[in-house]
Amino acid sequence: MAKIIAIANQKGGTGKTTTSTCLAGALQLLGKKVLLVDCDAQCNATDTYGAQTEDVCTLFDVMTRQGTVEEGIQHCEAGDILPSDNALKDIDEQLVRDMGKNFRLREALESMSEQYNYIVLDTPPQLGLALVNALIAANSIIVPITADRYALAGLSQLSQTIGDVRRYFNPTLKIEGLLLNQYKSRENLSKEVVEQLPVIAQSMGTTLLDVKIRPSMGVRKAQAERHSLFSDDTAKSTSAEDFKALAQKIVEEDKNGKL
């Protein structure tokens, strides 16, 4: 059965899409069958994968029951993806009167549970139906965060959202950990923030992940060229090494039943 991991933070600029696409790619390197679902109307993950959005079934169609996940999945060079398009920004309005609107994604992904080992959800920063659906569908959450004070302030909002989702919809939802992105060990501000994160993580019932993602030009280059971080010359970047370490940690701890 597929494990569904939501990459979530209710603050923009923390690297949700980068984490989603690179984690999916790193899990594939370990021989895992992975599906990436783009739950963000900005469609950055869809663009990174080079997926089509015109005259095809997208997540909006799946959530409005105009299409199925099977119809929507595209097999791109970087991997399998259920793409998003701009129509997703209107999903709240489209489903406003639907009694089961919060469970559309969970129900849609049930048919994929035996076909994939992991399903990674790239989520939007704003609270709305797309984010709520992702958190209800997920087994666990990874929270990407950057080493700045504004990023720390945004965690309280996410913590409240997760608490509400657990209380009303998904009581077993777990936060796997806070993932430090764009980490520069020599910067004083980064060190200050890192010192605070374990306490903040504990207040959210989780931990700061041991793996830290260092910045590299490899990520930008791979995204610009629409290929996996783990192909061509970007495969040797520091970010590629770090995401491989993250994927290895997730797989090993899943195997040991720790996550």
mmCIF file of C-alpha atoms in Angstrom:
data_model
loop_
_atom_site.group_PDB
_atom_site.id
_atom_site.type_symbol
_atom_site.label_atom_id
_atom_site.label_comp_id
_atom_site.label_asym_id
_atom_site.label_seq_id
_atom_site.Cartn_x
_atom_site.Cartn_y
_atom_site.Cartn_z
ATOM 1 C CA MET A 1 0.000 0.000 0.000
ATOM 2 C CA ALA A 2 1.297 3.429 -0.942
ATOM 3 C CA LYS A 3 2.505 5.801 1.728
ATOM 4 C CA ILE A 4 1.199 9.314 1.035
ATOM 5 C CA ILE A 5 3.500 12.167 2.059
ATOM 6 C CA ALA A 6 2.332 15.784 1.933
ATOM 7 C CA ILE A 7 5.004 18.471 1.606
ATOM 8 C CA ALA A 8 3.368 21.375 3.401
ATOM 9 C CA ASN A 9 4.015 24.794 4.873
ATOM 10 C CA GLN A 10 1.584 27.720 4.917
ATOM 11 C CA LYS A 11 4.346 30.098 3.925
ATOM 12 C CA GLY A 12 5.641 30.581 0.422
ATOM 13 C CA GLY A 13 9.294 30.364 -0.508
ATOM 14 C CA THR A 14 10.229 27.465 1.753
ATOM 15 C CA GLY A 15 10.967 25.034 -1.090
ATOM 16 C CA LYS A 16 7.827 22.892 -1.125
ATOM 17 C CA THR A 17 7.932 22.192 -4.852
ATOM 18 C CA THR A 18 11.685 21.605 -4.871
ATOM 19 C CA THR A 19 11.306 19.203 -1.958
ATOM 20 C CA SER A 20 8.379 17.411 -3.609
ATOM 21 C CA THR A 21 10.012 16.900 -6.994
ATOM 22 C CA CYS A 22 13.452 16.045 -5.635
ATOM 23 C CA LEU A 23 12.169 13.676 -2.960
ATOM 24 C CA ALA A 24 10.064 11.897 -5.574
ATOM 25 C CA GLY A 25 13.122 11.571 -7.800
ATOM 26 C CA ALA A 26 15.327 10.343 -4.964
ATOM 27 C CA LEU A 27 12.786 7.693 -3.963
ATOM 28 C CA GLN A 28 12.730 6.483 -7.568
ATOM 29 C CA LEU A 29 16.513 6.076 -7.431
ATOM 30 C CA LEU A 30 15.953 3.628 -4.586
ATOM 31 C CA GLY A 31 13.753 1.535 -6.837
ATOM 32 C CA LYS A 32 10.451 2.809 -5.485
ATOM 33 C CA LYS A 33 7.391 3.399 -7.629
ATOM 34 C CA VAL A 34 6.444 7.027 -7.010
ATOM 35 C CA LEU A 35 3.557 9.279 -8.031
ATOM 36 C CA LEU A 36 3.823 13.052 -7.639
ATOM 37 C CA VAL A 37 0.539 14.957 -7.291
ATOM 38 C CA ASP A 38 0.599 18.695 -7.949
ATOM 39 C CA CYS A 39 -1.983 20.201 -5.583
ATOM 40 C CA ASP A 40 -0.936 23.805 -6.228
ATOM 41 C CA ALA A 41 -2.699 25.965 -8.821
ATOM 42 C CA GLN A 42 0.644 27.654 -9.540
ATOM 43 C CA CYS A 43 1.553 24.363 -11.282
ATOM 44 C CA ASN A 44 5.298 24.612 -10.592
ATOM 45 C CA ALA A 45 5.732 20.875 -10.101
ATOM 46 C CA THR A 46 3.766 20.264 -13.296
ATOM 47 C CA ASP A 47 6.070 22.646 -15.150
ATOM 48 C CA THR A 48 9.203 21.075 -13.676
ATOM 49 C CA TYR A 49 8.089 17.644 -14.905
ATOM 50 C CA GLY A 50 7.220 19.071 -18.318
ATOM 51 C CA ALA A 51 3.685 17.694 -18.049
ATOM 52 C CA GLN A 52 0.863 18.766 -20.349
ATOM 53 C CA THR A 53 -2.012 20.908 -19.053
ATOM 54 C CA GLU A 54 -4.082 21.612 -22.168
ATOM 55 C CA ASP A 55 -6.848 19.208 -23.190
ATOM 56 C CA VAL A 56 -5.811 16.623 -20.601
ATOM 57 C CA CYS A 57 -7.215 15.373 -17.307
ATOM 58 C CA THR A 58 -5.750 17.306 -14.362
ATOM 59 C CA LEU A 59 -6.212 17.281 -10.591
ATOM 60 C CA PHE A 60 -9.081 19.749 -10.964
ATOM 61 C CA ASP A 61 -10.914 17.271 -13.191
ATOM 62 C CA VAL A 62 -10.249 14.458 -10.726
ATOM 63 C CA MET A 63 -11.518 16.457 -7.741
ATOM 64 C CA THR A 64 -14.636 17.555 -9.629
ATOM 65 C CA ARG A 65 -15.187 13.975 -10.841
ATOM 66 C CA GLN A 66 -14.821 14.861 -14.485
ATOM 67 C CA GLY A 67 -11.941 12.428 -14.780
ATOM 68 C CA THR A 68 -10.051 9.733 -12.877
ATOM 69 C CA VAL A 69 -6.538 9.541 -11.485
ATOM 70 C CA GLU A 70 -5.792 6.821 -14.011
ATOM 71 C CA GLU A 71 -6.782 9.167 -16.830
ATOM 72 C CA GLY A 72 -4.790 12.050 -15.373
ATOM 73 C CA ILE A 73 -1.422 10.438 -14.647
ATOM 74 C CA GLN A 74 1.300 11.382 -17.124
ATOM 75 C CA HIS A 75 4.472 9.353 -17.478
ATOM 76 C CA CYS A 76 7.146 12.026 -17.874
ATOM 77 C CA GLU A 77 10.908 11.654 -18.112
ATOM 78 C CA ALA A 78 11.231 12.772 -14.485
ATOM 79 C CA GLY A 79 8.544 10.337 -13.302
ATOM 80 C CA ASP A 80 4.792 9.873 -12.963
ATOM 81 C CA ILE A 81 2.716 12.932 -12.136
ATOM 82 C CA LEU A 82 -0.911 13.911 -11.736
ATOM 83 C CA PRO A 83 -0.624 17.485 -13.031
ATOM 84 C CA SER A 84 -2.391 20.648 -11.988
ATOM 85 C CA ASP A 85 -3.636 23.565 -14.042
ATOM 86 C CA ASN A 86 -4.906 27.073 -13.384
ATOM 87 C CA ALA A 87 -8.481 25.828 -12.962
ATOM 88 C CA LEU A 88 -7.544 24.461 -9.530
ATOM 89 C CA LYS A 89 -7.658 27.993 -8.105
ATOM 90 C CA ASP A 90 -11.467 27.799 -8.408
ATOM 91 C CA ILE A 91 -11.850 24.434 -6.659
ATOM 92 C CA ASP A 92 -13.303 25.941 -3.459
ATOM 93 C CA GLU A 93 -16.058 27.629 -5.434
ATOM 94 C CA GLN A 94 -16.739 24.557 -7.561
ATOM 95 C CA LEU A 95 -17.244 22.256 -4.564
ATOM 96 C CA VAL A 96 -18.735 24.731 -2.099
ATOM 97 C CA ARG A 97 -22.014 22.790 -1.808
ATOM 98 C CA ASP A 98 -20.493 19.291 -1.862
ATOM 99 C CA MET A 99 -20.834 17.398 1.429
ATOM 100 C CA GLY A 100 -17.776 15.242 0.747
ATOM 101 C CA LYS A 101 -15.570 17.980 -0.677
ATOM 102 C CA ASN A 102 -12.793 17.479 1.886
ATOM 103 C CA PHE A 103 -12.311 13.826 0.926
ATOM 104 C CA ARG A 104 -12.184 14.035 -2.869
ATOM 105 C CA LEU A 105 -8.407 13.502 -3.109
ATOM 106 C CA ARG A 106 -8.302 10.679 -0.566
ATOM 107 C CA GLU A 107 -11.051 8.833 -2.392
ATOM 108 C CA ALA A 108 -9.439 9.408 -5.785
ATOM 109 C CA LEU A 109 -6.054 8.076 -4.679
ATOM 110 C CA GLU A 110 -7.462 4.863 -3.218
ATOM 111 C CA SER A 111 -7.285 3.203 -6.623
ATOM 112 C CA MET A 112 -3.538 3.934 -6.739
ATOM 113 C CA SER A 113 -2.667 2.470 -3.353
ATOM 114 C CA GLU A 114 -1.411 -0.827 -4.769
ATOM 115 C CA GLN A 115 0.339 0.615 -7.811
ATOM 116 C CA TYR A 116 2.811 2.900 -6.034
ATOM 117 C CA ASN A 117 5.093 2.685 -3.026
ATOM 118 C CA TYR A 118 4.976 6.419 -2.377
ATOM 119 C CA ILE A 119 2.642 9.241 -3.378
ATOM 120 C CA VAL A 120 4.111 12.716 -2.818
ATOM 121 C CA LEU A 121 1.742 15.691 -2.604
ATOM 122 C CA ASP A 122 3.053 19.169 -3.465
ATOM 123 C CA THR A 123 0.706 21.532 -1.636
ATOM 124 C CA PRO A 124 -0.221 25.233 -1.925
ATOM 125 C CA PRO A 125 0.749 27.719 0.810
ATOM 126 C CA GLN A 126 -2.743 29.135 1.261
ATOM 127 C CA LEU A 127 -5.378 27.412 3.365
ATOM 128 C CA GLY A 128 -8.153 26.152 1.119
ATOM 129 C CA LEU A 129 -9.750 23.011 -0.228
ATOM 130 C CA ALA A 130 -6.640 21.837 -2.092
ATOM 131 C CA LEU A 131 -4.468 21.949 1.047
ATOM 132 C CA VAL A 132 -7.146 20.440 3.283
ATOM 133 C CA ASN A 133 -7.708 17.597 0.805
ATOM 134 C CA ALA A 134 -3.976 16.904 0.716
ATOM 135 C CA LEU A 135 -3.664 16.756 4.506
ATOM 136 C CA ILE A 136 -6.686 14.470 4.786
ATOM 137 C CA ALA A 137 -5.330 12.150 2.085
ATOM 138 C CA ALA A 138 -1.818 12.017 3.582
ATOM 139 C CA ASN A 139 -0.339 9.584 6.063
ATOM 140 C CA SER A 140 2.381 12.025 7.015
ATOM 141 C CA ILE A 141 3.777 15.505 6.451
ATOM 142 C CA ILE A 142 7.254 16.838 5.823
ATOM 143 C CA VAL A 143 7.517 20.560 6.597
ATOM 144 C CA PRO A 144 10.208 22.330 4.556
ATOM 145 C CA ILE A 145 11.514 25.447 6.264
ATOM 146 C CA THR A 146 14.185 28.032 5.576
ATOM 147 C CA ALA A 147 16.518 29.483 8.199
ATOM 148 C CA ASP A 148 14.845 32.845 8.705
ATOM 149 C CA ARG A 149 12.606 34.317 11.397
ATOM 150 C CA TYR A 150 9.639 34.833 9.067
ATOM 151 C CA ALA A 151 9.636 31.136 8.259
ATOM 152 C CA LEU A 152 9.538 30.308 11.965
ATOM 153 C CA ALA A 153 6.556 32.604 12.469
ATOM 154 C CA GLY A 154 4.606 30.766 9.759
ATOM 155 C CA LEU A 155 4.862 27.427 11.553
ATOM 156 C CA SER A 156 2.232 28.329 14.145
ATOM 157 C CA GLN A 157 -0.388 28.733 11.422
ATOM 158 C CA LEU A 158 0.483 25.354 9.918
ATOM 159 C CA SER A 159 0.432 23.739 13.350
ATOM 160 C CA GLN A 160 -3.113 25.028 13.892
ATOM 161 C CA THR A 161 -4.238 23.699 10.507
ATOM 162 C CA ILE A 162 -2.726 20.279 11.177
ATOM 163 C CA GLY A 163 -4.400 20.196 14.589
ATOM 164 C CA ASP A 164 -7.784 20.947 13.062
ATOM 165 C CA VAL A 165 -7.336 18.299 10.353
ATOM 166 C CA ARG A 166 -6.403 15.707 12.966
ATOM 167 C CA ARG A 167 -9.350 16.648 15.176
ATOM 168 C CA TYR A 168 -12.025 16.524 12.502
ATOM 169 C CA PHE A 169 -10.777 14.421 9.594
ATOM 170 C CA ASN A 170 -7.484 12.523 9.877
ATOM 171 C CA PRO A 171 -6.552 11.619 13.476
ATOM 172 C CA THR A 172 -3.524 9.517 12.492
ATOM 173 C CA LEU A 173 -1.807 12.236 10.439
ATOM 174 C CA LYS A 174 1.832 12.451 11.500
ATOM 175 C CA ILE A 175 4.482 15.113 11.022
ATOM 176 C CA GLU A 176 7.615 13.260 9.971
ATOM 177 C CA GLY A 177 9.736 16.292 10.718
ATOM 178 C CA LEU A 178 10.862 19.785 9.849
ATOM 179 C CA LEU A 179 13.224 19.814 6.866
ATOM 180 C CA LEU A 180 15.735 22.644 6.769
ATOM 181 C CA ASN A 181 16.108 23.929 3.199
ATOM 182 C CA GLN A 182 18.724 26.249 1.726
ATOM 183 C CA TYR A 183 20.898 25.615 4.761
ATOM 184 C CA LYS A 184 24.199 27.500 4.930
ATOM 185 C CA SER A 185 26.130 26.338 7.952
ATOM 186 C CA ARG A 186 28.479 29.323 7.951
ATOM 187 C CA GLU A 187 25.742 31.941 8.224
ATOM 188 C CA ASN A 188 25.140 33.218 11.763
ATOM 189 C CA LEU A 189 21.395 33.626 11.177
ATOM 190 C CA SER A 190 21.125 30.017 10.028
ATOM 191 C CA LYS A 191 22.836 28.888 13.209
ATOM 192 C CA GLU A 192 20.487 30.982 15.350
ATOM 193 C CA VAL A 193 17.398 29.553 13.672
ATOM 194 C CA VAL A 194 18.681 25.987 13.846
ATOM 195 C CA GLU A 195 19.141 26.344 17.588
ATOM 196 C CA GLN A 196 15.456 27.277 17.968
ATOM 197 C CA LEU A 197 14.013 24.629 15.648
ATOM 198 C CA PRO A 198 14.214 21.560 17.943
ATOM 199 C CA VAL A 199 12.098 23.340 20.561
ATOM 200 C CA ILE A 200 9.591 24.494 17.933
ATOM 201 C CA ALA A 201 9.478 21.006 16.425
ATOM 202 C CA GLN A 202 8.833 19.494 19.848
ATOM 203 C CA SER A 203 5.910 21.878 20.380
ATOM 204 C CA MET A 204 4.448 20.516 17.122
ATOM 205 C CA GLY A 205 4.953 16.925 18.251
ATOM 206 C CA THR A 206 7.780 16.214 15.851
ATOM 207 C CA THR A 207 11.537 16.671 15.366
ATOM 208 C CA LEU A 208 14.009 18.548 13.221
ATOM 209 C CA LEU A 209 15.183 16.071 10.598
ATOM 210 C CA ASP A 210 18.877 15.203 10.709
ATOM 211 C CA VAL A 211 19.161 15.749 6.958
ATOM 212 C CA LYS A 212 19.611 19.370 5.897
ATOM 213 C CA ILE A 213 19.293 20.472 2.272
ATOM 214 C CA ARG A 214 22.206 22.614 1.140
ATOM 215 C CA PRO A 215 21.699 25.106 -1.699
ATOM 216 C CA SER A 216 23.153 24.430 -5.126
ATOM 217 C CA MET A 217 22.798 25.649 -8.675
ATOM 218 C CA GLY A 218 21.945 22.082 -9.623
ATOM 219 C CA VAL A 219 18.329 22.458 -8.474
ATOM 220 C CA ARG A 220 17.723 25.599 -10.530
ATOM 221 C CA LYS A 221 19.443 24.116 -13.548
ATOM 222 C CA ALA A 222 17.395 20.913 -13.388
ATOM 223 C CA GLN A 223 14.148 22.874 -13.018
ATOM 224 C CA ALA A 224 15.023 25.234 -15.874
ATOM 225 C CA GLU A 225 15.892 22.315 -18.143
ATOM 226 C CA ARG A 226 12.911 20.260 -16.938
ATOM 227 C CA HIS A 227 14.774 17.140 -15.980
ATOM 228 C CA SER A 228 15.388 15.241 -12.775
ATOM 229 C CA LEU A 229 17.963 16.606 -10.330
ATOM 230 C CA PHE A 230 19.491 13.141 -10.468
ATOM 231 C CA SER A 231 20.302 13.108 -14.172
ATOM 232 C CA ASP A 232 23.027 14.800 -16.200
ATOM 233 C CA ASP A 233 25.600 16.922 -14.382
ATOM 234 C CA THR A 234 23.174 18.067 -11.647
ATOM 235 C CA ALA A 235 23.248 14.558 -10.166
ATOM 236 C CA LYS A 236 26.562 15.413 -8.489
ATOM 237 C CA SER A 237 25.290 18.564 -6.760
ATOM 238 C CA THR A 238 25.192 18.926 -2.980
ATOM 239 C CA SER A 239 21.394 19.189 -3.086
ATOM 240 C CA ALA A 240 21.186 15.860 -4.927
ATOM 241 C CA GLU A 241 23.317 14.226 -2.242
ATOM 242 C CA ASP A 242 21.090 15.643 0.498
ATOM 243 C CA PHE A 243 17.802 14.593 -1.099
ATOM 244 C CA LYS A 244 19.165 11.083 -1.631
ATOM 245 C CA ALA A 245 20.026 10.977 2.067
ATOM 246 C CA LEU A 246 16.486 12.125 2.928
ATOM 247 C CA ALA A 247 14.900 9.458 0.733
ATOM 248 C CA GLN A 248 17.154 6.783 2.221
ATOM 249 C CA LYS A 249 16.169 7.868 5.735
ATOM 250 C CA ILE A 250 12.453 7.728 4.905
ATOM 251 C CA VAL A 251 12.679 4.277 3.314
ATOM 252 C CA GLU A 252 14.795 2.821 6.118
ATOM 253 C CA GLU A 253 12.561 4.177 8.868
ATOM 254 C CA ASP A 254 9.427 3.016 7.053
ATOM 255 C CA LYS A 255 10.984 -0.443 6.861
ATOM 256 C CA ASN A 256 11.685 -0.358 10.588
ATOM 257 C CA GLY A 257 8.209 0.916 11.349
ATOM 258 C CA LYS A 258 9.430 4.130 12.928
ATOM 259 C CA LEU A 259 7.457 6.478 10.684
#
